[in-house]
Short mmCIF file of C-alpha atoms in Angstrom, two decimals:
data_model
loop_
_atom_site.label_atom_id
_atom_site.label_comp_id
_atom_site.label_asym_id
_atom_site.label_seq_id
_atom_site.Cartn_x
_atom_site.Cartn_y
_atom_site.Cartn_z
CA MET B 20 113.85 70.43 100.05
CA ARG B 21 113.03 73.69 101.33
CA LYS B 22 110.44 74.79 103.57
CA ASP B 23 107.74 77.65 103.11
CA GLN B 24 107.25 80.21 106.37
CA ARG B 25 104.56 78.09 108.04
CA GLY B 26 106.66 74.71 107.92
CA LEU B 27 105.45 73.29 104.19
CA THR B 28 107.84 71.24 101.81
CA LEU B 29 108.44 73.01 98.98
CA SER B 30 109.93 70.96 95.12
CA THR B 31 112.72 72.88 95.34
CA THR B 32 116.55 72.77 96.57
CA SER B 33 117.42 76.56 95.73
CA ALA B 34 117.72 78.99 98.67
CA GLU B 35 117.57 81.95 96.60
CA ALA B 36 114.26 80.20 95.03
CA ALA B 37 112.50 79.49 98.03
CA ALA B 38 113.28 82.07 99.71
CA ALA B 39 112.15 85.02 96.84
CA TYR B 40 108.47 82.15 96.95
CA CYS B 41 107.43 83.16 100.70
CA GLU B 42 108.56 86.65 100.15
CA GLY B 43 106.30 86.30 97.13
CA LEU B 44 103.40 84.73 98.76
CA ASP B 45 104.03 87.12 101.69
CA LEU B 46 103.15 89.90 99.68
CA MET B 47 100.39 88.47 97.81
CA LEU B 48 98.55 87.57 101.12
CA ALA B 49 99.41 91.17 102.82
CA ALA B 50 97.31 92.43 98.70
CA TRP B 51 100.82 94.22 98.76
CA PRO B 52 103.19 95.24 94.89
CA GLY B 53 105.66 93.38 94.83
CA ALA B 54 104.81 89.49 94.45
CA LEU B 55 104.48 88.82 91.12
CA ALA B 56 108.46 90.38 90.88
CA ALA B 57 109.29 87.93 93.46
CA PHE B 58 108.03 84.78 91.74
CA ASP B 59 109.51 85.65 88.59
CA ARG B 60 112.84 86.15 90.60
CA ALA B 61 112.19 82.27 92.36
CA LEU B 62 111.24 80.48 88.97
CA ALA B 63 114.87 82.70 87.82
CA ALA B 64 116.68 80.60 90.44
CA ASP B 65 114.92 77.09 89.48
CA PRO B 66 112.74 77.47 86.51
CA GLY B 67 110.78 73.45 87.13
CA PHE B 68 109.93 75.07 90.68
CA ALA B 69 106.38 74.01 90.86
CA ALA B 70 104.99 76.06 93.76
CA ALA B 71 106.30 79.70 92.28
CA HIS B 72 104.82 78.96 88.77
CA LEU B 73 101.28 78.06 90.43
CA ALA B 74 101.94 81.41 92.97
CA ARG B 75 102.33 83.20 90.02
CA GLY B 76 99.28 82.02 88.23
CA ARG B 77 97.13 82.70 91.60
CA GLN B 78 98.82 86.38 92.05
CA LEU B 79 98.01 86.88 87.87
CA GLN B 80 94.23 85.43 88.97
CA ILE B 81 93.79 88.43 91.57
CA MET B 82 94.33 91.22 89.11
CA GLY B 83 92.12 89.55 86.65
CA ARG B 84 94.69 88.50 83.83
CA VAL B 85 93.41 85.25 84.00
CA ALA B 86 94.54 84.31 80.20
CA GLU B 87 98.01 84.63 81.79
CA ALA B 88 97.03 83.03 84.83
CA LYS B 89 95.67 79.36 82.42
CA GLN B 90 99.49 79.88 81.39
CA ALA B 91 101.39 80.04 84.55
CA VAL B 92 99.29 77.07 86.19
CA ALA B 93 99.76 74.90 82.88
CA ALA B 94 103.46 75.31 83.51
CA ALA B 95 103.02 74.55 87.02
CA ARG B 96 101.46 71.34 85.54
CA ALA B 97 104.16 70.56 83.29
CA ALA B 98 107.03 71.29 86.08
CA LEU B 99 104.83 68.31 88.83
CA ALA B 100 107.39 65.88 88.30
CA GLY B 101 109.20 65.66 91.52
CA ALA B 102 106.82 67.93 93.26
CA THR B 103 104.60 67.23 96.68
CA GLU B 104 101.20 65.84 96.61
CA ARG B 105 100.54 69.04 98.47
CA GLU B 106 101.63 71.05 95.63
CA ALA B 107 99.85 68.75 92.96
CA SER B 108 96.57 69.53 95.00
CA GLN B 109 97.25 73.07 94.37
CA VAL B 110 97.82 72.62 91.03
CA ALA B 111 94.08 71.20 90.29
CA ILE B 112 91.93 73.43 92.41
CA LEU B 113 93.35 76.35 90.47
CA GLU B 114 93.34 74.92 87.59
CA ARG B 115 89.52 73.97 88.43
CA ALA B 116 88.47 77.21 89.47
CA LEU B 117 90.31 79.34 86.51
CA ALA B 118 88.07 77.01 84.69
CA GLY B 119 84.81 78.36 85.89
CA ASP B 120 83.76 75.40 88.34
CA GLY B 121 84.05 77.12 91.11
CA ALA B 122 82.10 74.22 92.82
CA ALA B 123 84.50 71.40 92.24
CA ALA B 124 87.25 73.91 93.59
CA LEU B 125 86.20 75.08 96.65
CA SER B 126 85.22 70.87 97.39
CA ALA B 127 88.85 69.73 96.04
CA ALA B 128 89.70 72.39 98.22
CA LEU B 129 88.17 72.34 101.90
CA ALA B 130 89.40 68.51 101.04
CA HIS B 131 92.74 69.75 100.78
CA ILE B 132 92.61 72.34 104.25
CA ASP B 133 91.48 68.61 106.14
CA ALA B 134 94.99 66.90 105.11
CA HIS B 135 97.12 70.41 105.21
CA PRO B 136 95.18 72.66 107.30
CA ARG B 137 98.23 75.52 107.01
CA ASP B 138 98.44 75.39 103.01
CA ALA B 139 97.66 79.30 103.43
CA LEU B 140 97.53 79.80 99.84
CA VAL B 141 94.70 77.29 99.28
CA LEU B 142 92.91 78.64 103.23
CA SER B 143 92.87 81.55 101.14
CA LEU B 144 90.61 80.63 98.22
CA PRO B 145 87.45 80.69 100.08
CA LEU B 146 87.83 83.46 102.16
CA GLY B 147 87.50 86.22 100.41
CA ALA B 148 84.21 88.19 99.67
CA PHE B 149 85.61 87.66 96.23
CA GLY B 150 86.95 83.58 96.53
CA LEU B 151 85.22 80.81 96.67
CA TYR B 152 82.61 80.94 99.21
CA ALA B 153 81.18 84.28 98.80
CA PHE B 154 80.97 82.83 94.30
CA SER B 155 79.78 79.41 95.48
CA GLY B 156 75.55 81.17 95.51
CA ARG B 157 74.84 79.55 99.15
CA PRO B 158 73.27 82.01 100.94
CA ASP B 159 75.36 82.09 104.50
CA HIS B 160 78.64 81.98 102.36
CA ASP B 161 79.33 84.42 104.97
CA ARG B 162 79.13 82.09 107.93
CA ALA B 163 80.58 79.44 105.89
CA ARG B 164 83.87 81.63 105.62
CA ALA B 165 83.54 81.90 109.76
CA ALA B 166 83.21 77.97 110.41
CA LEU B 167 86.45 77.32 108.19
CA CYS B 168 88.50 79.48 109.38
CA ASP B 169 87.05 78.58 113.71
CA ALA B 170 88.21 74.57 112.15
CA VAL B 171 91.76 75.59 110.93
CA ALA B 172 91.97 78.12 114.03
CA ALA B 173 94.39 75.88 116.12
CA HIS B 174 96.96 75.66 113.39
CA TYR B 175 97.60 79.48 113.15
CA ARG B 176 98.21 80.73 116.59
CA ASP B 177 99.28 84.86 116.07
CA ASP B 178 99.88 84.23 112.55
CA TRP B 179 99.25 88.16 111.09
CA TRP B 180 97.81 86.45 107.76
CA PHE B 181 95.03 84.47 109.10
CA GLU B 182 93.95 87.16 112.11
CA GLY B 183 93.42 89.95 109.57
CA TYR B 184 91.51 86.93 107.32
CA ARG B 185 89.72 85.31 110.70
CA GLY B 186 88.81 89.06 111.86
CA TRP B 187 87.26 90.11 108.24
CA SER B 188 84.85 86.64 108.37
CA TYR B 189 84.29 86.77 111.77
CA ALA B 190 82.67 90.94 110.99
CA GLU B 191 81.25 89.92 107.41
CA ALA B 192 78.91 87.01 109.44
CA GLY B 193 78.10 89.82 112.52
CA ALA B 194 80.09 89.00 115.08
CA LEU B 195 81.66 92.50 114.73
CA ALA B 196 83.81 92.83 117.82
CA ALA B 197 85.68 89.68 117.96
CA GLY B 198 86.24 90.65 114.33
CA LEU B 199 87.78 93.95 115.19
CA ALA B 200 90.00 92.31 117.46
CA HIS B 201 91.50 89.83 114.84
CA LEU B 202 91.53 92.53 112.52
CA GLN B 203 93.77 95.13 115.23
CA ARG B 204 95.90 91.77 116.13
CA ALA B 205 96.35 91.72 112.60
CA LEU B 206 97.93 95.39 111.90
CA GLU B 207 100.43 94.66 115.49
CA LEU B 208 101.97 91.64 113.74
CA ARG B 209 102.00 92.93 110.34
CA PRO B 210 101.68 96.67 109.67
CA CYS B 211 101.84 96.60 106.28
CA ASN B 212 99.05 94.64 105.25
CA ALA B 213 95.89 96.06 102.85
CA ASN B 214 94.09 92.71 103.61
CA ALA B 215 93.51 93.84 107.21
CA VAL B 216 93.12 97.22 106.67
CA HIS B 217 90.32 96.38 104.23
CA GLY B 218 88.83 93.88 106.72
CA LEU B 219 89.38 97.04 109.40
CA ALA B 220 86.52 99.45 106.99
CA HIS B 221 84.39 96.91 106.28
CA ALA B 222 84.01 96.69 110.34
CA ARG B 223 84.17 100.11 111.21
CA HIS B 224 81.52 100.49 108.27
CA ASP B 225 79.10 97.85 110.15
CA ARG B 226 79.70 99.39 113.38
CA GLY B 227 79.21 102.57 112.20
CA GLU B 228 82.15 103.42 113.19
CA ILE B 229 82.01 105.86 110.05
CA ASP B 230 85.17 108.93 111.67
CA GLU B 231 87.24 105.58 112.74
CA GLY B 232 86.85 103.95 109.59
CA ARG B 233 88.27 107.60 107.86
CA ARG B 234 90.98 108.20 110.16
CA GLU B 235 92.56 104.38 109.83
CA THR B 236 91.96 104.66 105.63
CA GLU B 237 93.31 107.80 104.87
CA THR B 238 96.76 107.11 107.50
CA PHE B 239 97.37 103.79 105.82
CA LEU B 240 96.34 104.69 102.02
CA PRO B 241 99.64 107.09 101.95
CA HIS B 242 102.10 104.12 102.74
CA TYR B 243 100.52 101.80 100.26
CA ASP B 244 101.61 101.80 96.61
CA ARG B 245 98.62 103.01 93.66
CA ALA B 246 99.59 99.55 92.14
CA GLY B 247 98.63 97.27 95.21
CA THR B 248 95.62 95.44 94.02
CA LEU B 249 93.64 96.83 96.81
CA ASN B 250 94.27 100.63 96.90
CA ALA B 251 91.09 102.22 94.76
CA HIS B 252 88.74 99.65 96.49
CA LEU B 253 90.09 101.31 100.62
CA ALA B 254 89.28 104.62 98.24
CA TRP B 255 85.48 103.40 97.68
CA HIS B 256 85.92 102.66 101.01
CA LEU B 257 86.88 105.89 101.87
CA ALA B 258 83.96 107.08 99.63
CA LEU B 259 81.39 105.24 101.34
CA PHE B 260 82.22 106.85 104.56
CA ALA B 261 82.17 110.78 102.84
CA LEU B 262 78.76 109.41 101.60
CA GLU B 263 77.69 108.27 105.11
CA ARG B 264 78.70 112.23 106.30
CA ASP B 265 76.52 113.18 103.19
CA ASP B 266 79.50 115.07 101.62
CA VAL B 267 78.59 113.65 97.95
CA ALA B 268 81.59 116.34 96.37
CA ALA B 269 84.37 114.27 98.64
CA ALA B 270 82.86 110.73 97.66
CA LEU B 271 83.10 111.86 93.61
CA ASP B 272 86.70 113.67 94.22
CA LEU B 273 87.45 110.24 95.10
CA TYR B 274 85.58 108.60 92.33
CA GLU B 275 87.83 111.06 89.96
CA SER B 276 91.15 110.38 91.47
CA ARG B 277 91.43 106.78 92.06
CA ILE B 278 88.60 104.70 91.02
CA ALA B 279 87.01 105.27 88.16
CA PRO B 280 88.09 103.57 84.98
CA ASP B 281 90.78 105.92 83.59
CA VAL B 282 93.06 106.14 87.13
CA SER B 283 92.30 102.89 88.92
CA GLN B 284 94.83 99.79 88.68
CA ALA B 285 92.66 97.53 90.51
CA PRO B 286 91.71 94.37 89.70
CA PRO B 287 89.04 94.83 86.88
CA LEU B 288 85.87 93.50 88.15
CA ASN B 289 86.56 95.90 91.63
CA THR B 290 86.94 98.83 88.92
CA LEU B 291 83.51 97.79 87.97
CA THR B 292 81.94 97.52 90.89
CA ASP B 293 83.14 99.89 93.10
CA SER B 294 82.71 102.31 89.99
CA ALA B 295 78.96 101.39 89.34
CA SER B 296 78.19 100.83 92.73
CA LEU B 297 79.76 104.43 93.77
CA LEU B 298 77.79 106.33 91.50
CA TRP B 299 74.68 104.69 91.88
CA ARG B 300 74.37 105.25 95.75
CA VAL B 301 75.28 109.08 94.73
CA LEU B 302 71.56 108.39 92.02
CA LEU B 303 70.11 107.49 94.66
CA ARG B 304 70.70 110.24 97.04
CA ASP B 305 71.18 113.15 94.47
CA PRO B 306 69.20 112.10 91.33
CA ALA B 307 69.43 115.62 89.17
CA ARG B 308 72.99 115.19 89.49
CA PRO B 309 75.02 114.80 86.00
CA LEU B 310 77.08 111.11 86.58
CA PRO B 311 80.41 110.03 84.26
CA TRP B 312 78.11 106.75 83.91
CA GLU B 313 79.19 106.91 80.12
CA GLU B 314 82.96 106.50 80.72
CA ILE B 315 82.10 103.06 82.98
CA ALA B 316 79.41 101.08 81.50
CA ALA B 317 81.83 101.58 77.98
CA TYR B 318 84.37 99.57 80.52
CA GLY B 319 81.75 97.15 81.51
CA ALA B 320 80.36 96.24 77.86
CA GLU B 321 84.24 95.54 77.21
CA ARG B 322 85.29 93.68 79.99
CA PHE B 323 82.29 91.93 81.18
CA ALA B 324 80.15 91.17 78.39
CA THR B 325 79.60 87.68 78.96
CA ALA B 326 76.47 86.82 81.67
CA GLY B 327 77.47 84.21 84.12
CA LEU B 328 79.51 86.01 87.15
CA ALA B 329 76.67 87.26 89.31
CA PHE B 330 78.39 90.24 91.01
CA ALA B 331 79.46 91.22 87.91
CA ASP B 332 75.69 91.14 86.18
CA LEU B 333 74.19 93.03 88.36
CA HIS B 334 76.89 95.72 87.84
CA ALA B 335 77.13 95.99 84.35
CA ALA B 336 72.91 95.56 84.38
CA LEU B 337 72.51 98.46 86.48
CA LEU B 338 75.26 100.18 83.60
CA GLU B 339 73.39 98.90 80.31
CA ALA B 340 69.95 100.09 82.01
CA VAL B 341 70.86 103.97 82.85
CA THR B 342 72.37 104.22 79.94
CA GLY B 343 70.00 103.30 78.02
CA ARG B 344 72.01 100.36 76.42
CA ARG B 345 68.45 98.10 76.17
CA GLU B 346 70.04 95.75 73.64
CA THR B 347 72.76 94.48 75.47
CA LEU B 348 70.73 94.34 78.92
CA THR B 349 68.32 92.39 77.32
CA ARG B 350 70.59 90.02 75.86
CA ARG B 351 72.77 89.38 79.74
CA LEU B 352 69.06 88.99 80.96
CA ALA B 353 68.61 86.20 77.96
CA ALA B 354 72.10 84.71 78.79
CA LEU B 355 70.93 84.99 82.76
CA GLU B 356 67.44 83.34 82.30
CA ALA B 357 69.38 80.59 80.12
CA LEU B 358 71.96 79.77 82.52
CA VAL B 359 69.71 79.18 85.68
CA ALA B 360 67.11 76.64 83.73
CA THR B 361 70.69 74.83 82.81
CA GLY B 362 71.56 74.86 86.75
CA ARG B 363 74.59 76.56 85.51
CA LEU B 364 74.37 80.11 87.70
CA PRO B 365 75.39 79.15 91.33
CA ALA B 366 73.63 82.34 92.42
CA GLY B 367 70.36 81.07 91.28
CA ARG B 368 67.31 82.80 89.48
CA VAL B 369 67.72 86.02 92.15
CA VAL B 370 70.66 86.92 89.56
CA PRO B 371 67.80 88.04 86.81
CA VAL B 372 65.24 88.98 89.32
CA LEU B 373 67.75 91.80 91.06
CA CYS B 374 68.93 92.56 87.45
CA ARG B 375 64.80 93.47 86.16
CA GLY B 376 64.99 95.27 89.95
CA PHE B 377 67.82 97.94 88.73
CA ALA B 378 66.25 98.50 85.45
CA ALA B 379 63.48 98.96 86.86
CA PHE B 380 64.34 101.88 89.13
CA ALA B 381 66.58 103.17 86.63
CA ALA B 382 62.87 103.43 84.16
CA GLY B 383 61.43 105.27 86.77
CA ALA B 384 59.48 102.11 87.37
CA TYR B 385 59.51 102.21 90.84
CA ASP B 386 56.11 100.02 92.13
CA GLU B 387 57.77 97.30 89.43
CA ALA B 388 61.24 97.96 91.02
CA ALA B 389 60.00 97.37 94.59
CA ASP B 390 57.97 94.52 93.36
CA LEU B 391 61.40 93.06 92.51
CA LEU B 392 63.62 93.83 94.93
CA VAL B 393 61.90 93.55 98.53
CA PRO B 394 61.07 90.11 97.90
CA ALA B 395 64.43 89.21 96.24
CA LEU B 396 66.24 90.90 99.08
CA PRO B 397 66.80 87.30 102.25
CA GLU B 398 68.64 85.85 98.97
CA ALA B 399 70.65 88.35 97.57
CA ALA B 400 73.81 87.29 99.54
CA ARG B 401 73.90 84.89 96.90
CA ILE B 402 75.25 87.07 94.31
CA GLY B 403 78.88 87.19 96.83
CA GLY B 404 80.80 90.52 98.14
CA SER B 405 80.37 91.80 101.11
CA GLY B 406 77.79 92.84 103.43
CA ALA B 407 78.64 96.80 102.66
CA GLN B 408 78.82 95.98 98.64
CA ARG B 409 75.12 94.45 99.25
CA ASP B 410 74.26 97.45 101.03
CA MET B 411 73.08 98.75 97.81
CA ILE B 412 70.65 96.22 96.88
CA GLU B 413 68.59 97.28 100.28
CA ASP B 414 69.36 101.23 99.62
CA THR B 415 67.43 101.07 96.32
CA ALA B 416 64.64 98.73 97.31
CA ILE B 417 64.42 101.08 99.70
CA ALA B 418 64.61 103.83 97.43
CA ALA B 419 62.16 102.13 95.03
CA CYS B 420 59.50 101.39 97.76
CA LEU B 421 59.51 105.82 99.30
CA ARG B 422 59.45 106.97 95.40
CA ALA B 423 56.13 104.61 95.06
CA GLY B 424 54.50 105.84 98.30
CA ARG B 425 54.97 102.43 99.94
CA GLN B 426 56.35 103.94 103.27
CA GLU B 427 55.45 101.13 105.63
CA THR B 428 57.17 98.80 103.58
CA ALA B 429 60.86 101.31 103.82
CA ARG B 430 59.88 101.26 107.23
CA THR B 431 59.72 97.38 107.74
CA ILE B 432 63.65 96.89 105.66
CA LEU B 433 64.36 99.83 107.64
CA ARG B 434 63.46 98.68 110.92
CA ARG B 435 65.10 95.19 110.12
CA ARG B 436 67.94 96.44 109.13
CA PHE B 437 68.62 98.37 112.79
CA ALA B 438 67.49 95.54 114.18
CA ARG B 439 69.89 93.28 113.29
CA PRO B 440 71.68 92.07 116.54
CA ALA B 441 75.63 91.77 116.37
CA SER B 442 76.09 88.10 117.17
CA PRO B 443 78.58 86.38 119.28
CA LEU B 444 81.01 84.53 117.92
CA PRO B 445 79.36 82.78 114.72
#
């Protein structure tokens, strides 16, 4: 039996397979191209290597290739004879996640982490902006991620991957200075780490350090292949930095060259949400500017026709509203209400409320939009994603209030935003 880079036993006797698996795991955790090829090399050396099948399934899930991910996890299940209990538990967790049972997957992942705290593959599942905590429907998922990192920190001293995710989790929970320090340490330990650069862009954005964030992201991107899963999303962060400087033209240049569906190599959920949210932010600034709504609306209609993933639903609904797809929007809202009624939408009623608020804004019904969006702001975190991504909701509520003549309500929201104290440790 071989061991991985964190000392965990692997169910293969092949040194070549183990080495390729470890390489793939590092690449996957760094969001760096090549992970899938490395897992394929591991399986060429040992076709019965359950952990390599499982890790391959996880990488396919990250890439949004869900049907292929399920096949890979099924192959891992079939190869479990002779595997460790830890590897069997990994398979069961990812099976639940791919089946759409996020609550069961999260519960099983947390139990697994208690038993195997150095299993970075499983620990990564609750921690991302699109992870099991973020899509759990919990309003406190940002702080829950930070608390989980604290609980296992003693097992990851100076681990480049953990430092990055601990930094990201702290920053999202409001501990910006501590988060920034961990992210910088992660990049000292492994500069080729797109996840840490991504976390750094968030921390800079939330600290208002726009020039630093732009410089760091622009310095990194030329060294990061366009096939990297976070390449287009980091370009989205550059576009946000451009909008903070009121440079709409630069933001739209980034959209056309790196973010739009016909040029992006990002996972589908990133392509949908980054494209839609960037165009919407431009709309808030310049309502008269023509924008390429149809291309991203068509993409959303093809990839996210079925309601049930709250973060995708909000972006798909705003696209349906702004492009006049009224029947499609009506069906989405009805489906969301049905999911709420049967308790099958983790984020709950706030999802159809937000969708209706954005639809009202797109229709120019600013009073209605304000009536829907302002009371929903305290619950908006339930839809998942990051703080920077959800700022769009608050921005839209403010714009609706201003256009409806509710200046004092807009001022109240802005005061609350800028009065948020930077948290110490979560």
